[in-house]
Amino acid sequence: MAINTIDDFKDAVVTVMGLGRFKQGSGVGATKWLMRHGAQTIITDLKNEEDLQESIAEVMRWYEKYRQDFPDREIYHPLFVLGEHREEDFTDVQAVMQNPDVPREDRFVALARQNNVPIFSDVSLFFRFCPQAITAVTGTRGKTTTTTLIGEIYKAHDPRAVMAGNIKVSPLESLDEILADASPRPIVLELSSTLIDSLDVGAGFPGPSKHSPEIVVMTNVFPDHLNRYKSFDDYKHSKEQLLTMQSAEQVAILNADVPDVVAMAGRALAKIYWFTKGTDLKNAGGTLVQDGAIVFRQSGKDEVIIKLDEIALEGEHNLENILAAVCATKLAGVSTDKIVGVLKTFKGVPDRQEVLREVNGVTYVNDTTATSPDGAMAALKRFGQKGKIVLLAGGASKNLPFEAFGKMIQATCKYVVLFEGTATDDLAQAIGTSLPSTRVKSMKEAMQAASSVAQKGEIVLLSPGTASFGIFKNEFDRGDQFKAEVAKL
């Protein structure tokens, strides 16, 4: 049975591989969409029922709702296969919906391919069936802030705007609404490297001749996820796929200040625009900083967008995100006054250098999404004063080097609380013995240790520089636990 249209999912047996823990994430979003369109869903995940109880409850809530909302169609009860994967669920089905967190090399994915079973992801299906222009944002750092800022500007321009992807919202949540309304609306997706990889997992991803991102934003690229990719070059190639999908009529917006991104321009197929904090763009189009203001340059003409001191979002690293968002939204046709209105009020995204509160003169900052040394170093650069930081760091390995991170910790921190994990020994070695430190196995222990040494005028900073798995479900669970402990102070 071929899957060529949305109607083809009706009565089809489809395996959802990887339910996940996010209520609006890829697994739950895909399951909801499949149930709504009459598919018979088999949901399989290596995690057990206890680990996934919130997601399971969410799926069943929507199952009951769809039965009431669509009495004229068959809404099949989902089948849960948890704690294991069964071979027959990848060979004797009409399609597999692969969660992007599942590695490309997974043997069950390979088994489906060998049996000519179409493999999709929620993002690949969205690209396949969404007829409207898509802005896609990727990069190593800053992509969530950039995506959210673009999304907020798009919403100021058109309240129907869609913002989804790696920000814990499946784009399938909006697909039916988009298809029901023929008038175009702005759409921005944050795409991690794994989501980009998922675009070619299935037979039937449409490719550049049918639908690809109208605008691609590449915030930057630095070594990351080397526990998943064979090398930095392999990781960069994953990001580059968005650029090679495009056509000459489309737009790629690249960071002129990052050499590895500049090198990608030679392989891009679309028209190139740049954003930069200091590189001379000469006659090239894009956004730059000039005389204390953000300037948009197109066809040799400069337009002053906003003075830097009028922007609400703080942090030097965020200037790149702002430049990228301004360039994308200007090229998408949003008026300058709408862009400026958002820039004057948008203060950032939770879990990213998020200042939570001050207690007894100690400031608590949540930067849980700093899952690489580069990300954590950006936080230390913003908040760091010698001897003024109590840092919560460490966790699961992504096979990244810690030497530079360790030196910056020595220069900016007074005390380090290290979460146990596969990366923590290497991080401790990079920090050395010149700073006092302790190791903990929970957020409660971490906060007790940090609060006992932090004094007035100092900062307790959660910026781990590592992945979260082990002690925590994911980086957002890590941040939520930190916020809960801070709220108790």
CSV table of C-alpha atoms in Angstrom, one decimal:
chain,number,residue,atom,x,y,z
A,1,MET,CA,0.0,0.0,0.0
A,2,ALA,CA,1.5,3.3,-1.1
A,3,ILE,CA,1.3,6.4,1.1
A,4,ASN,CA,0.9,9.2,-1.4
A,5,THR,CA,-1.9,11.4,0.2
A,6,ILE,CA,-3.2,12.1,3.6
A,7,ASP,CA,-6.3,9.9,2.8
A,8,ASP,CA,-3.9,6.9,2.3
A,9,PHE,CA,-3.4,6.9,6.1
A,10,LYS,CA,-7.0,5.9,6.7
A,11,ASP,CA,-7.1,2.2,8.0
A,12,ALA,CA,-3.3,1.9,7.4
A,13,VAL,CA,-1.3,0.2,10.1
A,14,VAL,CA,1.4,2.7,11.2
A,15,THR,CA,4.2,2.2,13.8
A,16,VAL,CA,5.1,5.2,15.8
A,17,MET,CA,8.7,4.6,16.9
A,18,GLY,CA,9.5,6.7,20.0
A,19,LEU,CA,6.6,8.3,21.9
A,20,GLY,CA,8.8,10.6,23.9
A,21,ARG,CA,7.9,12.7,27.0
A,22,PHE,CA,6.8,16.0,25.4
A,23,LYS,CA,3.0,16.4,25.2
A,24,GLN,CA,3.3,18.3,22.0
A,25,GLY,CA,6.5,16.7,20.8
A,26,SER,CA,7.2,14.6,17.7
A,27,GLY,CA,5.9,11.2,19.1
A,28,VAL,CA,2.7,12.5,20.6
A,29,GLY,CA,2.0,15.0,17.8
A,30,ALA,CA,2.5,12.3,15.2
A,31,THR,CA,0.2,9.8,17.0
A,32,LYS,CA,-2.5,12.4,17.4
A,33,TRP,CA,-2.4,13.3,13.7
A,34,LEU,CA,-2.4,9.6,12.6
A,35,MET,CA,-5.4,8.7,14.9
A,36,ARG,CA,-7.3,11.7,13.6
A,37,HIS,CA,-6.8,10.6,10.0
A,38,GLY,CA,-8.0,7.0,10.7
A,39,ALA,CA,-4.7,5.2,11.0
A,40,GLN,CA,-4.2,2.1,13.2
A,41,THR,CA,-1.3,3.1,15.4
A,42,ILE,CA,1.2,0.9,17.1
A,43,ILE,CA,3.2,3.0,19.5
A,44,THR,CA,6.5,1.4,20.5
A,45,ASP,CA,9.2,2.8,22.8
A,46,LEU,CA,12.1,1.3,24.7
A,47,LYS,CA,11.0,3.3,27.8
A,48,ASN,CA,8.4,1.6,30.0
A,49,GLU,CA,4.8,2.7,30.9
A,50,GLU,CA,5.9,4.4,34.1
A,51,ASP,CA,8.4,6.6,32.3
A,52,LEU,CA,5.9,7.5,29.6
A,53,GLN,CA,2.7,7.8,31.7
A,54,GLU,CA,2.1,11.5,31.0
A,55,SER,CA,2.5,11.0,27.2
A,56,ILE,CA,0.3,7.9,27.2
A,57,ALA,CA,-2.4,9.8,29.1
A,58,GLU,CA,-2.2,12.6,26.6
A,59,VAL,CA,-2.6,10.2,23.7
A,60,MET,CA,-5.6,8.5,25.3
A,61,ARG,CA,-7.2,11.8,26.1
A,62,TRP,CA,-7.1,12.7,22.4
A,63,TYR,CA,-8.3,9.3,21.4
A,64,GLU,CA,-11.4,9.8,23.5
A,65,LYS,CA,-11.8,13.3,22.2
A,66,TYR,CA,-11.5,12.3,18.5
A,67,ARG,CA,-14.1,9.5,19.0
A,68,GLN,CA,-16.5,12.2,20.1
A,69,ASP,CA,-15.5,14.8,17.5
A,70,PHE,CA,-15.5,12.4,14.5
A,71,PRO,CA,-18.4,10.0,14.9
A,72,ASP,CA,-18.5,9.5,11.2
A,73,ARG,CA,-15.1,7.9,11.0
A,74,GLU,CA,-13.2,4.9,12.6
A,75,ILE,CA,-10.9,6.1,15.3
A,76,TYR,CA,-8.7,3.2,16.2
A,77,HIS,CA,-7.6,2.5,19.8
A,78,PRO,CA,-3.7,2.8,19.8
A,79,LEU,CA,-1.7,-0.3,20.7
A,80,PHE,CA,1.2,0.4,23.0
A,81,VAL,CA,4.3,-1.8,22.8
A,82,LEU,CA,6.6,-0.5,25.6
A,83,GLY,CA,10.0,-1.5,27.0
A,84,GLU,CA,10.8,-3.2,23.7
A,85,HIS,CA,10.6,-3.1,19.9
A,86,ARG,CA,9.2,-6.0,18.0
A,87,GLU,CA,10.4,-6.9,14.5
A,88,GLU,CA,6.9,-7.4,13.1
A,89,ASP,CA,6.0,-3.8,13.9
A,90,PHE,CA,8.6,-2.7,11.4
A,91,THR,CA,8.0,-5.3,8.7
A,92,ASP,CA,4.2,-6.0,8.7
A,93,VAL,CA,3.0,-2.4,8.6
A,94,GLN,CA,2.2,0.1,5.9
A,95,ALA,CA,4.5,2.9,7.4
A,96,VAL,CA,6.8,3.7,10.2
A,97,MET,CA,6.8,7.1,11.9
A,98,GLN,CA,10.3,7.6,13.3
A,99,ASN,CA,10.9,9.9,16.2
A,100,PRO,CA,13.9,12.0,15.1
A,101,ASP,CA,15.8,11.1,18.3
A,102,VAL,CA,16.0,7.5,17.1
A,103,PRO,CA,19.5,7.1,15.4
A,104,ARG,CA,19.6,6.7,11.6
A,105,GLU,CA,21.5,3.5,12.1
A,106,ASP,CA,19.0,1.8,14.3
A,107,ARG,CA,18.5,-1.8,13.3
A,108,PHE,CA,14.7,-1.6,13.4
A,109,VAL,CA,14.7,1.4,11.1
A,110,ALA,CA,17.1,-0.6,8.8
A,111,LEU,CA,14.7,-3.5,9.0
A,112,ALA,CA,11.8,-1.4,7.8
A,113,ARG,CA,13.9,-0.1,4.9
A,114,GLN,CA,14.9,-3.7,3.9
A,115,ASN,CA,11.2,-4.6,3.7
A,116,ASN,CA,10.4,-1.5,1.7
A,117,VAL,CA,8.2,0.0,4.4
A,118,PRO,CA,8.0,3.8,4.0
A,119,ILE,CA,9.6,5.7,6.9
A,120,PHE,CA,8.4,9.2,7.9
A,121,SER,CA,8.9,11.7,10.6
A,122,ASP,CA,6.5,14.4,11.7
A,123,VAL,CA,8.6,17.0,10.0
A,124,SER,CA,9.0,15.1,6.8
A,125,LEU,CA,5.2,14.7,6.6
A,126,PHE,CA,4.7,18.3,7.3
A,127,PHE,CA,7.1,19.3,4.5
A,128,ARG,CA,5.4,16.8,2.2
A,129,PHE,CA,1.8,18.0,2.7
A,130,CYS,CA,2.2,21.7,3.7
A,131,PRO,CA,1.7,23.8,0.6
A,132,GLN,CA,2.9,27.1,2.1
A,133,ALA,CA,6.3,28.8,2.5
A,134,ILE,CA,8.4,27.6,5.4
A,135,THR,CA,11.1,29.4,7.2
A,136,ALA,CA,13.6,26.8,8.7
A,137,VAL,CA,16.1,27.7,11.4
A,138,THR,CA,19.0,25.6,12.3
A,139,GLY,CA,22.4,25.9,13.9
A,140,THR,CA,24.3,24.7,17.0
A,141,ARG,CA,23.4,27.6,19.3
A,142,GLY,CA,20.8,30.2,19.3
A,143,LYS,CA,18.3,28.4,17.1
A,144,THR,CA,15.5,28.4,19.7
A,145,THR,CA,15.8,32.0,20.5
A,146,THR,CA,16.0,32.9,16.8
A,147,THR,CA,13.0,30.7,15.9
A,148,THR,CA,11.0,32.2,18.8
A,149,LEU,CA,11.9,35.7,17.9
A,150,ILE,CA,11.0,35.1,14.2
A,151,GLY,CA,7.8,33.5,15.3
A,152,GLU,CA,6.8,36.4,17.6
A,153,ILE,CA,7.5,38.8,14.7
A,154,TYR,CA,5.4,36.6,12.3
A,155,LYS,CA,2.6,36.6,14.9
A,156,ALA,CA,2.7,40.4,15.1
A,157,HIS,CA,2.3,40.4,11.3
A,158,ASP,CA,-0.3,37.6,11.2
A,159,PRO,CA,-1.8,36.1,14.4
A,160,ARG,CA,-2.3,32.8,12.5
A,161,ALA,CA,1.5,32.3,12.2
A,162,VAL,CA,2.8,28.8,13.1
A,163,MET,CA,5.9,28.2,15.2
A,164,ALA,CA,7.0,24.5,15.7
A,165,GLY,CA,9.7,21.9,15.4
A,166,ASN,CA,12.5,21.5,17.9
A,167,ILE,CA,10.7,23.8,20.4
A,168,LYS,CA,8.7,20.9,21.8
A,169,VAL,CA,5.8,21.4,19.3
A,170,SER,CA,5.2,19.0,16.4
A,171,PRO,CA,4.4,20.9,13.2
A,172,LEU,CA,1.6,18.3,12.6
A,173,GLU,CA,-0.3,20.0,15.4
A,174,SER,CA,-1.0,22.8,12.8
A,175,LEU,CA,-1.1,21.0,9.5
A,176,ASP,CA,-4.8,20.3,9.3
A,177,GLU,CA,-5.6,23.9,10.2
A,178,ILE,CA,-3.2,25.1,7.5
A,179,LEU,CA,-4.7,22.9,4.9
A,180,ALA,CA,-8.3,24.0,5.8
A,181,ASP,CA,-7.4,27.6,5.3
A,182,ALA,CA,-6.2,28.3,1.8
A,183,SER,CA,-4.8,31.8,2.6
A,184,PRO,CA,-1.0,31.8,3.3
A,185,ARG,CA,0.3,32.3,6.8
A,186,PRO,CA,3.9,32.6,8.1
A,187,ILE,CA,5.5,29.3,9.3
A,188,VAL,CA,8.8,29.0,11.1
A,189,LEU,CA,10.3,25.7,12.2
A,190,GLU,CA,13.3,25.1,14.4
A,191,LEU,CA,15.2,22.1,13.0
A,192,SER,CA,17.8,20.3,14.9
A,193,SER,CA,20.3,18.2,13.0
A,194,THR,CA,18.3,15.1,13.8
A,195,LEU,CA,15.1,16.6,12.5
A,196,ILE,CA,17.0,17.6,9.3
A,197,ASP,CA,18.2,14.0,9.0
A,198,SER,CA,14.6,12.8,9.3
A,199,LEU,CA,13.6,14.6,6.1
A,200,ASP,CA,15.1,11.9,4.0
A,201,VAL,CA,14.2,8.9,6.1
A,202,GLY,CA,11.2,8.1,4.1
A,203,ALA,CA,10.4,7.1,0.6
A,204,GLY,CA,8.4,10.1,-0.5
A,205,PHE,CA,10.1,13.1,1.0
A,206,PRO,CA,9.3,15.6,-1.8
A,207,GLY,CA,12.8,17.0,-2.3
A,208,PRO,CA,13.7,20.4,-3.7
A,209,SER,CA,11.6,20.1,-6.8
A,210,LYS,CA,8.3,20.1,-4.8
A,211,HIS,CA,8.8,21.7,-1.4
A,212,SER,CA,11.7,22.9,0.5
A,213,PRO,CA,12.2,25.8,3.0
A,214,GLU,CA,11.6,29.2,1.3
A,215,ILE,CA,14.0,30.7,3.9
A,216,VAL,CA,16.8,28.9,5.7
A,217,VAL,CA,18.6,30.5,8.6
A,218,MET,CA,21.9,29.1,9.8
A,219,THR,CA,22.7,30.6,13.1
A,220,ASN,CA,26.2,29.1,13.5
A,221,VAL,CA,27.9,25.7,13.6
A,222,PHE,CA,30.3,24.4,16.2
A,223,PRO,CA,31.2,20.9,17.3
A,224,ASP,CA,28.3,19.2,19.0
A,225,HIS,CA,26.5,15.8,19.3
A,226,LEU,CA,29.7,14.0,18.5
A,227,ASN,CA,28.3,11.1,20.5
A,228,ARG,CA,25.8,10.7,17.6
A,229,TYR,CA,27.9,11.8,14.5
A,230,LYS,CA,31.1,10.3,13.4
A,231,SER,CA,32.9,13.6,13.2
A,232,PHE,CA,32.4,17.4,13.1
A,233,ASP,CA,32.3,17.2,9.3
A,234,ASP,CA,29.5,14.6,9.5
A,235,TYR,CA,27.6,16.9,11.9
A,236,LYS,CA,28.1,19.9,9.6
A,237,HIS,CA,26.9,17.9,6.6
A,238,SER,CA,23.7,17.2,8.5
A,239,LYS,CA,23.1,21.0,8.9
A,240,GLU,CA,24.1,21.6,5.2
A,241,GLN,CA,21.3,19.4,3.9
A,242,LEU,CA,18.8,22.3,4.3
A,243,LEU,CA,20.9,24.4,2.0
A,244,THR,CA,21.2,21.7,-0.7
A,245,MET,CA,17.5,21.2,-0.7
A,246,GLN,CA,16.7,24.7,-1.8
A,247,SER,CA,16.4,26.2,-5.2
A,248,ALA,CA,17.9,29.3,-6.7
A,249,GLU,CA,14.7,31.3,-6.1
A,250,GLN,CA,14.8,30.7,-2.4
A,251,VAL,CA,16.9,32.4,0.4
A,252,ALA,CA,19.6,31.2,2.7
A,253,ILE,CA,20.7,33.5,5.6
A,254,LEU,CA,24.1,32.7,6.9
A,255,ASN,CA,26.3,33.9,9.8
A,256,ALA,CA,29.2,35.8,8.2
A,257,ASP,CA,31.2,35.7,11.5
A,258,VAL,CA,31.5,31.9,11.7
A,259,PRO,CA,34.1,30.4,9.2
A,260,ASP,CA,32.4,27.0,9.0
A,261,VAL,CA,29.2,28.7,8.0
A,262,VAL,CA,30.9,30.9,5.5
A,263,ALA,CA,32.3,27.8,3.9
A,264,MET,CA,28.8,26.4,3.5
A,265,ALA,CA,27.9,29.2,1.2
A,266,GLY,CA,29.7,27.6,-1.7
A,267,ARG,CA,27.4,24.6,-1.5
A,268,ALA,CA,24.2,26.5,-1.0
A,269,LEU,CA,21.8,26.6,-4.0
A,270,ALA,CA,19.7,29.6,-2.9
A,271,LYS,CA,20.3,33.4,-2.9
A,272,ILE,CA,22.7,34.2,0.0
A,273,TYR,CA,22.0,36.9,2.6
A,274,TRP,CA,24.3,37.4,5.6
A,275,PHE,CA,24.1,38.6,9.2
A,276,THR,CA,27.1,39.9,11.1
A,277,LYS,CA,28.2,41.8,14.1
A,278,GLY,CA,31.5,43.0,12.5
A,279,THR,CA,32.3,41.5,9.1
A,280,ASP,CA,32.3,43.9,6.2
A,281,LEU,CA,29.4,42.9,4.0
A,282,LYS,CA,30.5,45.3,1.2
A,283,ASN,CA,27.7,45.0,-1.4
A,284,ALA,CA,26.2,41.8,-0.1
A,285,GLY,CA,22.7,41.8,1.3
A,286,GLY,CA,21.8,41.1,4.9
A,287,THR,CA,21.8,42.6,8.4
A,288,LEU,CA,24.8,44.3,10.2
A,289,VAL,CA,25.6,46.6,13.1
A,290,GLN,CA,26.4,50.1,12.1
A,291,ASP,CA,26.7,53.2,14.3
A,292,GLY,CA,25.0,51.6,17.2
A,293,ALA,CA,22.0,50.3,15.2
A,294,ILE,CA,20.9,47.3,13.3
A,295,VAL,CA,20.8,47.9,9.6
A,296,PHE,CA,19.2,45.9,6.8
A,297,ARG,CA,20.9,46.0,3.4
A,298,GLN,CA,19.2,44.9,0.2
A,299,SER,CA,20.1,45.8,-3.4
A,300,GLY,CA,22.7,48.2,-2.2
A,301,LYS,CA,20.3,50.2,0.0
A,302,ASP,CA,20.5,50.5,3.8
A,303,GLU,CA,17.6,50.8,6.1
A,304,VAL,CA,18.2,51.5,9.8
A,305,ILE,CA,15.9,49.1,11.7
A,306,ILE,CA,16.4,49.9,15.4
A,307,LYS,CA,19.0,51.3,17.8
A,308,LEU,CA,20.8,48.7,19.9
A,309,ASP,CA,19.9,50.4,23.1
A,310,GLU,CA,16.2,50.0,22.3
A,311,ILE,CA,16.3,46.2,22.1
A,312,ALA,CA,14.9,44.3,25.1
A,313,LEU,CA,16.8,41.1,24.6
A,314,GLU,CA,20.1,41.2,26.5
A,315,GLY,CA,23.4,39.4,25.9
A,316,GLU,CA,26.1,39.9,23.3
A,317,HIS,CA,25.4,36.4,21.9
A,318,ASN,CA,21.8,37.3,21.4
A,319,LEU,CA,22.8,40.1,19.0
A,320,GLU,CA,23.5,37.4,16.3
A,321,ASN,CA,20.0,35.9,16.9
A,322,ILE,CA,18.4,39.3,16.5
A,323,LEU,CA,20.3,40.0,13.3
A,324,ALA,CA,19.3,36.7,11.9
A,325,ALA,CA,15.6,37.2,12.8
A,326,VAL,CA,15.5,40.7,11.4
A,327,CYS,CA,17.0,39.6,8.1
A,328,ALA,CA,14.5,36.6,7.8
A,329,THR,CA,11.4,38.6,8.7
A,330,LYS,CA,12.3,41.6,6.4
A,331,LEU,CA,12.8,39.1,3.5
A,332,ALA,CA,9.5,37.5,4.4
A,333,GLY,CA,7.8,40.8,3.9
A,334,VAL,CA,7.1,41.9,7.5
A,335,SER,CA,7.0,45.6,8.0
A,336,THR,CA,9.7,47.3,9.9
A,337,ASP,CA,7.3,48.7,12.5
A,338,LYS,CA,6.1,45.2,13.4
A,339,ILE,CA,9.7,44.0,13.7
A,340,VAL,CA,10.7,47.0,15.9
A,341,GLY,CA,7.6,46.5,18.1
A,342,VAL,CA,8.6,42.9,19.0
A,343,LEU,CA,12.3,43.8,19.5
A,344,LYS,CA,11.4,46.4,22.1
A,345,THR,CA,9.5,43.9,24.2
A,346,PHE,CA,10.9,40.4,23.5
A,347,LYS,CA,13.1,39.4,26.5
A,348,GLY,CA,14.1,35.9,25.7
A,349,VAL,CA,13.1,32.2,25.9
A,350,PRO,CA,12.8,30.2,29.1
A,351,ASP,CA,15.7,27.9,30.0
A,352,ARG,CA,18.3,30.0,28.2
A,353,GLN,CA,20.3,32.3,30.5
A,354,GLU,CA,17.0,32.8,32.3
A,355,VAL,CA,17.3,35.0,35.4
A,356,LEU,CA,14.8,33.4,37.8
A,357,ARG,CA,15.0,35.5,41.0
A,358,GLU,CA,17.3,37.0,43.6
A,359,VAL,CA,17.2,35.5,47.1
A,360,ASN,CA,19.2,37.2,49.9
A,361,GLY,CA,21.3,39.0,47.3
A,362,VAL,CA,22.1,35.8,45.4
A,363,THR,CA,20.9,35.7,41.8
A,364,TYR,CA,19.8,32.3,40.3
A,365,VAL,CA,20.1,31.8,36.5
A,366,ASN,CA,18.7,28.8,34.6
A,367,ASP,CA,20.7,28.0,31.5
A,368,THR,CA,19.8,24.3,31.3
A,369,THR,CA,19.8,24.2,27.5
A,370,ALA,CA,23.6,24.9,27.4
A,371,THR,CA,24.3,21.2,26.6
A,372,SER,CA,27.7,21.9,25.1
A,373,PRO,CA,30.8,23.6,26.4
A,374,ASP,CA,30.4,26.4,23.9
A,375,GLY,CA,26.9,27.1,25.2
A,376,ALA,CA,28.0,27.2,28.8
A,377,MET,CA,30.9,29.4,28.0
A,378,ALA,CA,28.6,31.9,26.5
A,379,ALA,CA,26.7,32.1,29.8
A,380,LEU,CA,30.0,32.4,31.8
A,381,LYS,CA,31.0,35.2,29.4
A,382,ARG,CA,27.8,37.1,30.1
A,383,PHE,CA,27.5,36.5,33.9
A,384,GLY,CA,31.1,35.7,34.8
A,385,GLN,CA,33.1,37.8,37.2
A,386,LYS,CA,36.1,36.3,38.9
A,387,GLY,CA,35.0,34.5,42.0
A,388,LYS,CA,31.4,35.5,41.7
A,389,ILE,CA,29.9,32.3,40.1
A,390,VAL,CA,28.7,29.1,41.8
A,391,LEU,CA,28.3,26.8,38.8
A,392,LEU,CA,26.1,23.7,38.4
A,393,ALA,CA,27.6,21.7,35.6
A,394,GLY,CA,28.4,18.2,34.3
A,395,GLY,CA,26.3,15.2,33.2
A,396,ALA,CA,26.1,13.0,30.2
A,397,SER,CA,28.8,12.9,27.5
A,398,LYS,CA,28.5,14.1,23.9
A,399,ASN,CA,32.2,13.4,23.2
A,400,LEU,CA,33.1,17.1,23.3
A,401,PRO,CA,36.4,18.6,24.6
A,402,PHE,CA,36.3,20.5,27.9
A,403,GLU,CA,39.7,22.2,28.0
A,404,ALA,CA,38.5,25.7,27.1
A,405,PHE,CA,35.4,25.3,29.3
A,406,GLY,CA,37.6,24.2,32.2
A,407,LYS,CA,39.9,27.3,31.9
A,408,MET,CA,36.9,29.7,31.7
A,409,ILE,CA,35.4,28.0,34.9
A,410,GLN,CA,38.8,28.6,36.6
A,411,ALA,CA,38.7,32.3,35.6
A,412,THR,CA,35.1,33.0,36.5
A,413,CYS,CA,33.8,30.7,39.3
A,414,LYS,CA,34.3,30.3,43.0
A,415,TYR,CA,32.8,26.9,43.4
A,416,VAL,CA,31.6,24.1,41.1
A,417,VAL,CA,28.7,21.6,41.8
A,418,LEU,CA,29.1,18.6,39.4
A,419,PHE,CA,26.2,16.3,38.5
A,420,GLU,CA,27.4,12.7,38.2
A,421,GLY,CA,27.4,11.5,34.6
A,422,THR,CA,29.6,10.0,31.9
A,423,ALA,CA,31.1,13.4,31.1
A,424,THR,CA,31.8,14.5,34.6
A,425,ASP,CA,35.2,12.9,35.1
A,426,ASP,CA,36.5,14.6,32.0
A,427,LEU,CA,35.1,18.0,33.0
A,428,ALA,CA,36.5,17.7,36.5
A,429,GLN,CA,39.9,17.0,35.0
A,430,ALA,CA,39.7,20.1,32.8
A,431,ILE,CA,38.8,22.2,35.8
A,432,GLY,CA,41.6,20.9,37.9
A,433,THR,CA,42.0,21.1,41.6
A,434,SER,CA,42.4,24.9,42.0
A,435,LEU,CA,38.6,25.3,42.6
A,436,PRO,CA,36.6,23.7,45.4
A,437,SER,CA,33.9,21.4,44.1
A,438,THR,CA,31.5,18.7,45.1
A,439,ARG,CA,29.6,15.9,43.2
A,440,VAL,CA,25.9,15.3,43.5
A,441,LYS,CA,23.3,12.8,42.3
A,442,SER,CA,20.2,15.1,42.3
A,443,MET,CA,19.1,18.6,41.8
A,444,LYS,CA,18.1,18.8,45.5
A,445,GLU,CA,21.7,18.0,46.5
A,446,ALA,CA,23.0,20.4,44.0
A,447,MET,CA,20.9,23.3,45.3
A,448,GLN,CA,21.8,22.5,48.9
A,449,ALA,CA,25.5,22.6,48.0
A,450,ALA,CA,25.2,25.8,45.9
A,451,SER,CA,23.1,27.7,48.5
A,452,SER,CA,25.5,26.9,51.3
A,453,VAL,CA,28.4,28.6,49.6
A,454,ALA,CA,26.7,31.4,47.6
A,455,GLN,CA,26.9,34.9,49.1
A,456,LYS,CA,25.3,38.2,48.5
A,457,GLY,CA,26.3,39.7,45.1
A,458,GLU,CA,27.1,36.2,43.6
A,459,ILE,CA,25.3,34.1,41.0
A,460,VAL,CA,24.2,30.5,41.1
A,461,LEU,CA,24.3,29.4,37.5
A,462,LEU,CA,22.9,26.2,36.0
A,463,SER,CA,24.9,25.9,32.8
A,464,PRO,CA,25.9,22.3,32.5
A,465,GLY,CA,27.9,22.1,29.3
A,466,THR,CA,26.7,18.5,28.9
A,467,ALA,CA,23.7,16.5,28.1
A,468,SER,CA,21.2,15.7,30.8
A,469,PHE,CA,20.4,12.0,30.5
A,470,GLY,CA,21.1,9.9,33.5
A,471,ILE,CA,19.9,11.9,36.5
A,472,PHE,CA,17.3,13.8,34.4
A,473,LYS,CA,14.8,12.9,31.7
A,474,ASN,CA,16.1,15.7,29.4
A,475,GLU,CA,17.4,19.2,29.7
A,476,PHE,CA,14.0,20.7,30.2
A,477,ASP,CA,13.4,18.4,33.2
A,478,ARG,CA,16.7,19.5,34.5
A,479,GLY,CA,15.7,23.1,34.2
A,480,ASP,CA,12.2,22.5,35.7
A,481,GLN,CA,13.8,20.8,38.7
A,482,PHE,CA,16.2,23.7,39.1
A,483,LYS,CA,13.3,26.2,39.0
A,484,ALA,CA,11.3,24.2,41.5
A,485,GLU,CA,14.2,24.2,43.9
A,486,VAL,CA,14.8,28.0,43.5
A,487,ALA,CA,11.1,28.6,44.1
A,488,LYS,CA,11.4,26.9,47.5
A,489,LEU,CA,14.2,29.2,48.7
